[in-house]
């Protein structure tokens, strides 16, 4: 297989897109610098200001969950003071954040999804949570997504490194696949679960959706099945879309869906619906029919290798970056010194 060596660089809306023989990348670094950093932190220099850098977009301590639950909504003078302190209304700040989340920054998806439910009645903890996302983007503005030029009929390896030389790995197809995860009853206010659906092509994210489930899941298997149901519907939409795109061999049949819950996989693959999951019999039978017809296939994956895991909960910084670095294709980044490497300014990547 041969590729053109011509370097193409252009902008679409506020996306910078670069195409070379190594692959295609896009990022919103310039947009984040102008619309986030200069707007909310006009004088920020990490080494000189009192503003602390942060390495996770959502606080990982249990006290923050308690604050979100127990603090009353801000009103009147308190609300105006918070808007003045943080640089705008809750809705306007959230809008700036959601724009980059939807287009290029899947790493802020969980935090944005959780805090968006406070739009109509924000409390002090919710405001500080949005401000933390802004600080996270200011600390890590440059996170380009890179799609390598690889045959879609080939495979690649996904690895998680423990203490050397121990590691865990899985071989995945380069074609379209999905990873899904759910975190049971994460929201203390509603006790609703969060799920994340992550679609990948050549091992790099092309679509992501972090969402709070609309019904309260009775147990963790319940929430995992609801997440798999969402992944099945998203996968069908993507398969239908690829039918009209000139990308041969992009979709696999059956579409592989990777989940870290074996009980959920067993419930979907079973020929019967047990009493434990009878209340969600229709989604289960819907997925079972597609498994039987060869439209989808469910596979077990270790949580450490499930890139959707950090889209459902506030993981620690090392786990957070390991998952999202894999999802945006850091392991496929162009070699040092290449035109693509220099155009992306990857020597500043962190």
CSV table of N, CA and C in Angstrom, one decimal, residues 1 150-155 173-175 202 248-250 252:
chain,number,residue,atom,x,y,z
A,1,UNK,N,0.8,-1.2,0.0
A,1,UNK,CA,0.0,0.0,0.0
A,1,UNK,C,0.9,1.2,0.0
A,150,UNK,N,-3.1,2.9,8.4
A,150,UNK,CA,-2.9,1.4,8.5
A,150,UNK,C,-4.0,0.7,7.8
A,151,UNK,N,-3.7,-0.5,7.3
A,151,UNK,CA,-4.7,-1.3,6.6
A,151,UNK,C,-5.9,-1.7,7.6
A,152,UNK,N,-7.1,-1.4,7.1
A,152,UNK,CA,-8.2,-1.7,8.0
A,152,UNK,C,-8.5,-3.2,8.2
A,153,UNK,N,-7.9,-4.0,7.4
A,153,UNK,CA,-8.1,-5.4,7.5
A,153,UNK,C,-7.0,-6.0,8.5
A,154,UNK,N,-6.1,-5.2,9.0
A,154,UNK,CA,-5.1,-5.7,9.9
A,154,UNK,C,-5.5,-5.6,11.3
A,155,UNK,N,-4.6,-5.9,12.3
A,155,UNK,CA,-4.9,-5.8,13.7
A,155,UNK,C,-3.9,-4.9,14.4
A,173,UNK,N,-9.0,-5.6,16.2
A,173,UNK,CA,-9.1,-5.3,14.7
A,173,UNK,C,-8.9,-3.8,14.5
A,174,UNK,N,-8.4,-3.5,13.3
A,174,UNK,CA,-8.3,-2.1,12.9
A,174,UNK,C,-9.6,-1.5,12.5
A,175,UNK,N,-10.5,-2.4,12.1
A,175,UNK,CA,-11.8,-1.9,11.7
A,175,UNK,C,-12.6,-1.4,12.8
A,202,UNK,N,-9.0,1.9,13.6
A,202,UNK,CA,-7.6,1.8,13.7
A,202,UNK,C,-7.1,2.1,15.1
A,248,UNK,N,-13.6,1.3,2.2
A,248,UNK,CA,-13.8,-0.1,2.2
A,248,UNK,C,-13.2,-0.8,3.4
A,249,UNK,N,-13.8,-1.9,3.8
A,249,UNK,CA,-13.4,-2.7,5.0
A,249,UNK,C,-13.3,-2.0,6.3
A,250,UNK,N,-14.1,-0.8,6.4
A,250,UNK,CA,-14.1,-0.1,7.7
A,250,UNK,C,-14.9,-0.8,8.7
A,252,UNK,N,-16.6,-4.1,10.5
A,252,UNK,CA,-16.5,-5.6,10.7
A,252,UNK,C,-17.9,-6.2,10.9
